[in-house]
Each structure stands twice: as C-alpha cells, then as structure tokens.
Tab-separated table of C-alpha atoms in Angstrom:
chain	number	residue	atom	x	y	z
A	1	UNK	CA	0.000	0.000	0.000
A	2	UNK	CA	0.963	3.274	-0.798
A	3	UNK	CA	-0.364	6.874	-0.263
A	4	UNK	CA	-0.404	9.453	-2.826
A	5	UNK	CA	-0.786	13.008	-2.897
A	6	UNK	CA	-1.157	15.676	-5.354
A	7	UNK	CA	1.832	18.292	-5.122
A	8	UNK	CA	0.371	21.595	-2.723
A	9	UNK	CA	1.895	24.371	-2.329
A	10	UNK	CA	1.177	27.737	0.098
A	11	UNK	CA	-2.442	26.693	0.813
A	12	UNK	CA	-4.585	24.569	1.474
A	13	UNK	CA	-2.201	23.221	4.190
A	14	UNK	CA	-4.622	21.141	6.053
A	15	UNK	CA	-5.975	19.366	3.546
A	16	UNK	CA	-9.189	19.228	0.697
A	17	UNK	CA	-11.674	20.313	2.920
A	18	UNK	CA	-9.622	23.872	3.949
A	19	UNK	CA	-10.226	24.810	0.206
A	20	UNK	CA	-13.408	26.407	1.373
A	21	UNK	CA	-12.260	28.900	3.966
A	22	UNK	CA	-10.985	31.441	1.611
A	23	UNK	CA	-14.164	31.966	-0.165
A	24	UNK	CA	-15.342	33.588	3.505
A	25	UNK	CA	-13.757	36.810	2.524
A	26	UNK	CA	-15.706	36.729	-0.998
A	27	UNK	CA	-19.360	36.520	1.215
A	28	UNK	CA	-20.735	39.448	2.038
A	29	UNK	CA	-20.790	40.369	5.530
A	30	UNK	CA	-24.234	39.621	6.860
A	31	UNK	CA	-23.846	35.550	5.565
A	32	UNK	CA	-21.031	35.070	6.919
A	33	UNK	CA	-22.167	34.249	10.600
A	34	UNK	CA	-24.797	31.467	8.833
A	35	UNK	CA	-21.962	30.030	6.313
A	36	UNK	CA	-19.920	29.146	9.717
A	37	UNK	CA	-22.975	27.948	11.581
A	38	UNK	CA	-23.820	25.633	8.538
A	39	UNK	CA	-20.899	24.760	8.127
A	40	UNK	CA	-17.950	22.035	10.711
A	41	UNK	CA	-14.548	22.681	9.008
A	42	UNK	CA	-13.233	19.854	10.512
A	43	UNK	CA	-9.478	21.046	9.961
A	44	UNK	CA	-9.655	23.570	11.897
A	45	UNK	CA	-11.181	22.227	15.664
A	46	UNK	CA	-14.087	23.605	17.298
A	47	UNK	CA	-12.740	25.941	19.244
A	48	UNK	CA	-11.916	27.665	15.686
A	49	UNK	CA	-15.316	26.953	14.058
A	50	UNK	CA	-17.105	28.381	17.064
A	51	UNK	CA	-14.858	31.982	17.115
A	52	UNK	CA	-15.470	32.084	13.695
A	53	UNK	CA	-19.204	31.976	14.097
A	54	UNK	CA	-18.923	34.034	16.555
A	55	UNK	CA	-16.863	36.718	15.216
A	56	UNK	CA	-19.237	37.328	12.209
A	57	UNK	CA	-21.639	39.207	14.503
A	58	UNK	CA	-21.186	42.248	14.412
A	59	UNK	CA	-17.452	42.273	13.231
A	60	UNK	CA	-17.892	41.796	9.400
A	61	UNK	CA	-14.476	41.938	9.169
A	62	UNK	CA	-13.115	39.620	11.712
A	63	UNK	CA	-13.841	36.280	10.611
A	64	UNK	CA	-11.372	37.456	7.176
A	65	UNK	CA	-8.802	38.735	9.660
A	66	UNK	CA	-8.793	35.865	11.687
A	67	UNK	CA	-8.302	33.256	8.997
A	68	UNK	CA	-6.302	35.447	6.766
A	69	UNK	CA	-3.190	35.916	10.012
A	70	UNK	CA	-3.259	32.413	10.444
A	71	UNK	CA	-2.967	31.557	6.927
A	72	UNK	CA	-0.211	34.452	6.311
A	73	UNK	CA	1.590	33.138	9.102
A	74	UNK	CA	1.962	29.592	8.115
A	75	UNK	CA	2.697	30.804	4.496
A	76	UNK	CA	5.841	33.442	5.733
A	77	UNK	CA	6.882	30.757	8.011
A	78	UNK	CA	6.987	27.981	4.665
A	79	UNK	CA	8.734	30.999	2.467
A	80	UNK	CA	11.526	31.766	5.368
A	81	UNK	CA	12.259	27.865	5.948
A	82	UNK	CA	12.789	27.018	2.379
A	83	UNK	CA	15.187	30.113	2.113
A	84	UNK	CA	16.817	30.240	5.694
A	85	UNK	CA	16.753	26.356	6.266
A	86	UNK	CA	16.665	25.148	2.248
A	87	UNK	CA	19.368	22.045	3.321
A	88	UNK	CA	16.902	20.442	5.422
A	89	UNK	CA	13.461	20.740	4.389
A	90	UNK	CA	11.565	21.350	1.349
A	91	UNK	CA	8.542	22.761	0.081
A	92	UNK	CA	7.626	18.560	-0.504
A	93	UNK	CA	8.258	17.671	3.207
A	94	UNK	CA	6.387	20.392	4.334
A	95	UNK	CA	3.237	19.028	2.186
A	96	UNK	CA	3.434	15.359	2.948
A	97	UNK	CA	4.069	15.818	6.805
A	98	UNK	CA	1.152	18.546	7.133
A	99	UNK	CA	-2.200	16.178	6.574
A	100	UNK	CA	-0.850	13.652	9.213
A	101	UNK	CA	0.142	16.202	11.679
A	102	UNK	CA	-3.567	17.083	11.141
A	103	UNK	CA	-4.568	13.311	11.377
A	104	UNK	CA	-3.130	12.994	14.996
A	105	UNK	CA	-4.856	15.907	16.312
A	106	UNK	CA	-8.269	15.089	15.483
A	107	UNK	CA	-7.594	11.896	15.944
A	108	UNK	CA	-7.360	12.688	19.512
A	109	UNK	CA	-4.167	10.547	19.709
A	110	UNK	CA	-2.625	11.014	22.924
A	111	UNK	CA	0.903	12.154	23.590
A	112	UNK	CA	4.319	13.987	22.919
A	113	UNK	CA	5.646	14.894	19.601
A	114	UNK	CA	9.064	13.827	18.765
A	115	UNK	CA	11.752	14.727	16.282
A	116	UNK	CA	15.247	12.730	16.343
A	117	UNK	CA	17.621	14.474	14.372
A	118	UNK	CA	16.688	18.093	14.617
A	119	UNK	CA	19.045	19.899	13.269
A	120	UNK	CA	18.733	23.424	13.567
A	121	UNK	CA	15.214	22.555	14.161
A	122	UNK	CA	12.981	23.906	11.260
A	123	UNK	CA	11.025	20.454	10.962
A	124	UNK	CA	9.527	20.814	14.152
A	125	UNK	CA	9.207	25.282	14.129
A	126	UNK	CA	6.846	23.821	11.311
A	127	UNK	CA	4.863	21.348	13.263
A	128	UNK	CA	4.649	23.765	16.151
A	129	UNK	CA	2.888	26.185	14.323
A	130	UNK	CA	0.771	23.900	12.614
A	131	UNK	CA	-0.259	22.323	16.266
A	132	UNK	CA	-0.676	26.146	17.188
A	133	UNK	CA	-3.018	26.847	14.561
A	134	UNK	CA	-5.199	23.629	14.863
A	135	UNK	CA	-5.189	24.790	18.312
A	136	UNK	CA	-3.495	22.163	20.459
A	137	UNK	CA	-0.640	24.790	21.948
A	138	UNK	CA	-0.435	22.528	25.089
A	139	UNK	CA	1.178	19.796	22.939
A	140	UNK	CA	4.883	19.133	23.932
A	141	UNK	CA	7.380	18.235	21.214
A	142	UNK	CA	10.812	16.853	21.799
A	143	UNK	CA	13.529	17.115	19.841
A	144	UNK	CA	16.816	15.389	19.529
A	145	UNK	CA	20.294	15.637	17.799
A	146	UNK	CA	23.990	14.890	18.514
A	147	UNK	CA	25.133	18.381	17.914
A	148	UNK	CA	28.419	16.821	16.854
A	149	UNK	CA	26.580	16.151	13.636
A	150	UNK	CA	26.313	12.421	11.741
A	151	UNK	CA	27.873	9.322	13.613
A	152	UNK	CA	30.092	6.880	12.000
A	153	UNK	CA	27.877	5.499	9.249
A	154	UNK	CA	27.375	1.748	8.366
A	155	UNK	CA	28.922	-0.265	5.382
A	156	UNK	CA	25.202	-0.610	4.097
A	157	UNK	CA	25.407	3.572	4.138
A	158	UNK	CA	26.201	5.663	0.805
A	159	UNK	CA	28.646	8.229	0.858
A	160	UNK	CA	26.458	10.971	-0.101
A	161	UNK	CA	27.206	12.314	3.946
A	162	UNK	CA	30.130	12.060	5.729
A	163	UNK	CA	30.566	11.364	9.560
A	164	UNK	CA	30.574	14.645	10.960
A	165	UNK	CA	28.496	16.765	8.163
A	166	UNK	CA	25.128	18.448	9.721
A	167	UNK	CA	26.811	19.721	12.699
A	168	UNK	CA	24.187	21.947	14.930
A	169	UNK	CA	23.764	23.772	18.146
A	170	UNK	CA	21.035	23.559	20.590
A	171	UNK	CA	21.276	27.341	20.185
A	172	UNK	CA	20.362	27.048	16.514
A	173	UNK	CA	17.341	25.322	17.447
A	174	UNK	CA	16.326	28.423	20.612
A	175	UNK	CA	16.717	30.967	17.766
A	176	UNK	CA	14.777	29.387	15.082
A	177	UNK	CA	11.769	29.351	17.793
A	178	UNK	CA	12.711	32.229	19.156
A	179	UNK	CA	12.543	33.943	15.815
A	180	UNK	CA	8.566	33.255	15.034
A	181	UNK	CA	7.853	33.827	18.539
A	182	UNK	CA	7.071	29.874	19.592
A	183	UNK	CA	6.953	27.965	22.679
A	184	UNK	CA	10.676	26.034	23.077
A	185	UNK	CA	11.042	22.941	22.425
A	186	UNK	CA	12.694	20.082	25.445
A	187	UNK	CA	15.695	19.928	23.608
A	188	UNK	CA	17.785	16.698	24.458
A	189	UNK	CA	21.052	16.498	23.050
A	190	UNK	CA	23.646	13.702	22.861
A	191	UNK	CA	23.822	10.912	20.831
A	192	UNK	CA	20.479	8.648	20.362
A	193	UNK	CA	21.818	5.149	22.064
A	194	UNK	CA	22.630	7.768	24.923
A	195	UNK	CA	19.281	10.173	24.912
A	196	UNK	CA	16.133	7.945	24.249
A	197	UNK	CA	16.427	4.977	25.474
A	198	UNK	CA	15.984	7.274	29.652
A	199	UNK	CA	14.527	10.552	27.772
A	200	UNK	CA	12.184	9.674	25.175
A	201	UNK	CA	8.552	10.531	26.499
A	202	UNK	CA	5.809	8.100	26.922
A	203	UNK	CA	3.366	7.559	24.979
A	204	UNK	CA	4.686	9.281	21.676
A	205	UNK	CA	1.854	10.231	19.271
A	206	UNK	CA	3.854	11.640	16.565
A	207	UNK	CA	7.437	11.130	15.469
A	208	UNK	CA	9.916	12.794	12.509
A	209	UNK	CA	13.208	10.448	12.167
A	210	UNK	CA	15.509	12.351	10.626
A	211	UNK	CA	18.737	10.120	11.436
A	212	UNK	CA	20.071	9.758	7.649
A	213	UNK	CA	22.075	6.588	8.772
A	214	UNK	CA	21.059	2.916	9.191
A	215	UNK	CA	22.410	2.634	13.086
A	216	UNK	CA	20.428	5.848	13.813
A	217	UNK	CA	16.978	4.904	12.504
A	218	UNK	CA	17.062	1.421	13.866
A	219	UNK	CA	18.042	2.722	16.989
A	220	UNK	CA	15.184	5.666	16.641
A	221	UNK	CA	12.645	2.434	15.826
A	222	UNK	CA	14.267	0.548	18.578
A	223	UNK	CA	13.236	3.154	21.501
A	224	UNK	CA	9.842	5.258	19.422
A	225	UNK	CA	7.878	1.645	18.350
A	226	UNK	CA	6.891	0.566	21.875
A	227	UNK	CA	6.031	3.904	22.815
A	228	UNK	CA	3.684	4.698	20.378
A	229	UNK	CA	0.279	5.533	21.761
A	230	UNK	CA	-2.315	3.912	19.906
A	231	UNK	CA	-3.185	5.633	16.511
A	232	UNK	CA	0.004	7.353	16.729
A	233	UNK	CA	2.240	8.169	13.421
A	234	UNK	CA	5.818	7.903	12.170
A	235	UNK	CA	7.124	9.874	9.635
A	236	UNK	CA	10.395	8.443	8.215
A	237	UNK	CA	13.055	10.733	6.024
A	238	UNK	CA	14.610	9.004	3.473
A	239	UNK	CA	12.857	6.106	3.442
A	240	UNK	CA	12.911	4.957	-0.422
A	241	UNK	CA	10.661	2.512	-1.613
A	242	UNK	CA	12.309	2.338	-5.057
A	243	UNK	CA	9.645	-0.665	-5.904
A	244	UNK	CA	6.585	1.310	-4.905
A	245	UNK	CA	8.428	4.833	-6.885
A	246	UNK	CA	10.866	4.058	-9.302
A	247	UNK	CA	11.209	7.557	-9.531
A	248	UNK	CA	12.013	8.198	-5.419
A	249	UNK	CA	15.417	9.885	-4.334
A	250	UNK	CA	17.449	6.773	-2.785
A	251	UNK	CA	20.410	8.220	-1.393
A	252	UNK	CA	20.595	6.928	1.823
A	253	UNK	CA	19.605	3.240	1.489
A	254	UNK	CA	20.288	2.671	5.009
A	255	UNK	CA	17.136	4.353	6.150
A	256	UNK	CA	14.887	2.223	4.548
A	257	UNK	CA	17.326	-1.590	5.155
A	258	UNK	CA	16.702	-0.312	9.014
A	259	UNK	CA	12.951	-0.561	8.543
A	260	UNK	CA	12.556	-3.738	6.898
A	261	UNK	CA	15.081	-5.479	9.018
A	262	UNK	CA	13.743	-4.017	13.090
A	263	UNK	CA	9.839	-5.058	11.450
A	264	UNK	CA	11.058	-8.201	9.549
A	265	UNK	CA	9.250	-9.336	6.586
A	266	UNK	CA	5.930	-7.677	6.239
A	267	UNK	CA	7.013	-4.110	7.002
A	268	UNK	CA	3.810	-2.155	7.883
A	269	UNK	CA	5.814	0.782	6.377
A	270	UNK	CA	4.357	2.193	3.736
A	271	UNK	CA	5.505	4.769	1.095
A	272	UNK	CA	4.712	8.181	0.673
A	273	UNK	CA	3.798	9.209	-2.759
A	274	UNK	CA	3.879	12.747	-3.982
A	275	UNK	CA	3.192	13.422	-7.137
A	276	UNK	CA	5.992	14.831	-9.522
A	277	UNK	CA	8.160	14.428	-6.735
A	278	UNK	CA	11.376	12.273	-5.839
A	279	UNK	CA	10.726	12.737	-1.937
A	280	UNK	CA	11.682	9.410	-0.133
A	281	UNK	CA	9.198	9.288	3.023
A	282	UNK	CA	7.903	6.765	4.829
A	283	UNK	CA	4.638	6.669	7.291
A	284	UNK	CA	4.310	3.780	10.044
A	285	UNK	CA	0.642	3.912	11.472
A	286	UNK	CA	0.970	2.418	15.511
A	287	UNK	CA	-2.654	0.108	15.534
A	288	UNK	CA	-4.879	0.697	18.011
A	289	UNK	CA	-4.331	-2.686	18.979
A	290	UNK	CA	-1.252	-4.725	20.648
A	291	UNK	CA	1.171	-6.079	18.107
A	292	UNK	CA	2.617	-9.505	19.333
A	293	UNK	CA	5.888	-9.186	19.452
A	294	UNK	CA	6.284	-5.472	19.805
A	295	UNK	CA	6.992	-4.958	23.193
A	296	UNK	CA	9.730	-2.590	24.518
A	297	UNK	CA	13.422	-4.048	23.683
C-alpha cells in the first residue's frame, strides 16, 4: 500500500476540505455568521469553528482577519524555511508531513511529539505552528540531535554524507523558535543510544526520524515503536521505496534496510507518494491494537 498526494503548495495546508475557507472573505458580511454555523470545518477544531461563528456578529471583518493571520503566518513561516533552512526541508516535506500532523490531532491521539535528528530545528518550528493553529498549543514536542553532527555510518550507508556533516547547536534550534515567537522545544542532546532509550517521552503520538544513517533509525525504531500511543504516526526521512516509486530519491539506502530489518518481513511501512516528486518518506501507522511481538526491547 501506498499513499499518494497531489503536489500543494502555500495553501490549502490542512488538507481538501480547507479549500473552502478562503471563499469567507468573498461573502458578504451579513452571511457570513450562517456560512460558519452551517458549516464544521473539521481542519480547523471547534474551538476555531465556534470563534469564527462568533466573530461574524457584528465584526464583518473579523472572521477574514482571523483566517487570513493564520494563513499568512503559516505561508511566511513555509517561504523563510525554504530560504533560511533550504538544506533540510523542502517545500515537498512540508506538504506530505502537514495532513498527518492534522490526522493525529483530530484523531485525539494522545501524547508527545518527537523529532530525532533536529538539526537546527525547522522540521519541528513547522509542526509547532501547525499544532498552534489547529489549536493544540499545550502539545509538547521533543527534539533530539547529537550536535556533533552524523555518527560513524554503516557499510550498508552511501557516501552521499560524511561522519561529521550536519553539525548543529542547541542554540540554533532556541533561535529558530525564538525567531517566530514559539513555545521552546525540550531539547535533548547527545547521541540517540545515549538520549532515548531514559529521555524519550511516553506515549509518543507523533514522530519525525531524521537520522540519515542505518544505526540511527534502527536505533530511533528501537526506543519510538513501543512507545507509540495507539493511533500514533511515524514519519520516516529518506525512506525509499524504489519498488513502490521508481522515480524516489534513494540516497541513503540505510534508512529504509533499518525498517525492513527491526519489522522483519511484512514491514507495515508504507511509502509516501507525492506526485511529480522524488521525496523518499515513509509513514508507520501504531494500531490501536497490541502487536505480538512489539513490546519494549
């Protein structure tokens, strides 16, 4: 199984059913309060349904100021990563990670977010704000990185980076937060055999493994599986399903040999597909049932 998405870019970030809320600025004032009544937007919560409802009376132009900062935010935000932080993410990560950060929040999946290999941490500025619009500002996220950058890699590892390359700062991380005004991160660094196996948090709803290497994404699966909460999501980098997409970007093969060999032979991985894209991802979907076997190691 595979997903597949059509290519987005600034909006809608939340997915199809967010294509509606722009049309509120083209209603005239006096419908607007009955178009939000009639209406659930399910992307955006009901906290956000209701003070748009409620804005329309009397304020005809709230409810279009409302939507239109968060929107404006979360499209400045995309247009200063891909310049500031263009190394790390792209305008096709930002689009396939989006809908599932979505997914766990309505979901009403329990737990921390978690992102092992941070970086400089634009991944998770992103996923912050996204959490922050949807509403769910209480949410904790983790993040994780050596700061000495990559580790020694394996033989099953391609050269395309070197022990040592991605070298960061916890500090990087403070000012990338600190520069869109968002709550801080628990920032945790050392090296992953070191950090998660006593400071991971429990359960884990959402995870972004970033570790580029095959010892640092089996290790990531080793400690993140069997804390998943039930429902919960994990979004692999570089995982390359060159069967599924011929077309996928597959330089770092280790990423996805981790996968298939820490859930053997019927990896519940599965391929994400964007169109017109090379991006290797990967989602694993925790069941909302026990899986024999997958207890903590």
């Amino acid at each position: 199984m595979q997903l597949s998405y059509q290519r987005l870019e600034l909006a809608p970030f939340f997915g199809p059913d967010m294509e509606t809320i722009p049309h509120i600025a083209r209603l005239p004032w006096w419908q607007l309060h009955d178009f939000t009544r009639k209406n659930t937007f399910p992307s955006l919560g009901s906290w956000k349904k209701d003070s748009l409802s409620e804005a329309c009376q009397g304020k005809p132009n709230s409810t279009r100021s409302a939507w239109g900062q968060l929107m404006e935010e979360l499209q400045k935000l995309r247009a200063w990563l891909l310049d500031e932080h263009s190394g790390t993410i792209s305008g096709d990560r930002i689009t396939a990670i989006t809908p599932h950060v979505r997914h766990v929040v309505e979901s009403g999946v329990q737990g921390a977010f978690v992102e092992l290999g941070c970086h400089r941490g634009a991944m998770s500025v992103w996923v912050r704000t996204v959490l922050d619009t949807l509403g769910d500002t209480a949410r904790e996220i983790h993040v994780y990185d050596s700061f000495q950058g990559l580790p020694t890699p394996d033989p099953c590892d391609s050269d395309h980076v070197q022990e040592g390359d991605l070298a960061a700062s916890p500090e990087d991380v403070v000012s990338a937060y600190n520069t869109w005004g968002k709550k801080l991160p628990t920032i945790h660094p050392g090296w992953f055999d070191e950090t998660l196996p006593v400071e991971l948090p429990e359960p884990i709803a959402f995870g972004y493994l970033d570790g580029d290497f095959y010892g640092s994404i089996m290790t990531s699966l080793k400690y993140c599986v069997p804390r998943m909460a039930p429902g919960g999501i994990l979004i692999i980098d570089d995982y390359a399903d060159v069967a599924a997409n011929p077309g996928v970007w597959n330089g770092l093969p280790g990423v996805k040999q981790a996968c298939d060999e820490y859930f053997g032979g019927n990896s519940p991985v599965e391929p994400i597909i964007l169109e017109g894209s090379d991006l290797p991802f990967g989602i694993y979907r925790h069941p909302y049932t026990a899986v024999p076997g997958m207890t903590r190691r």
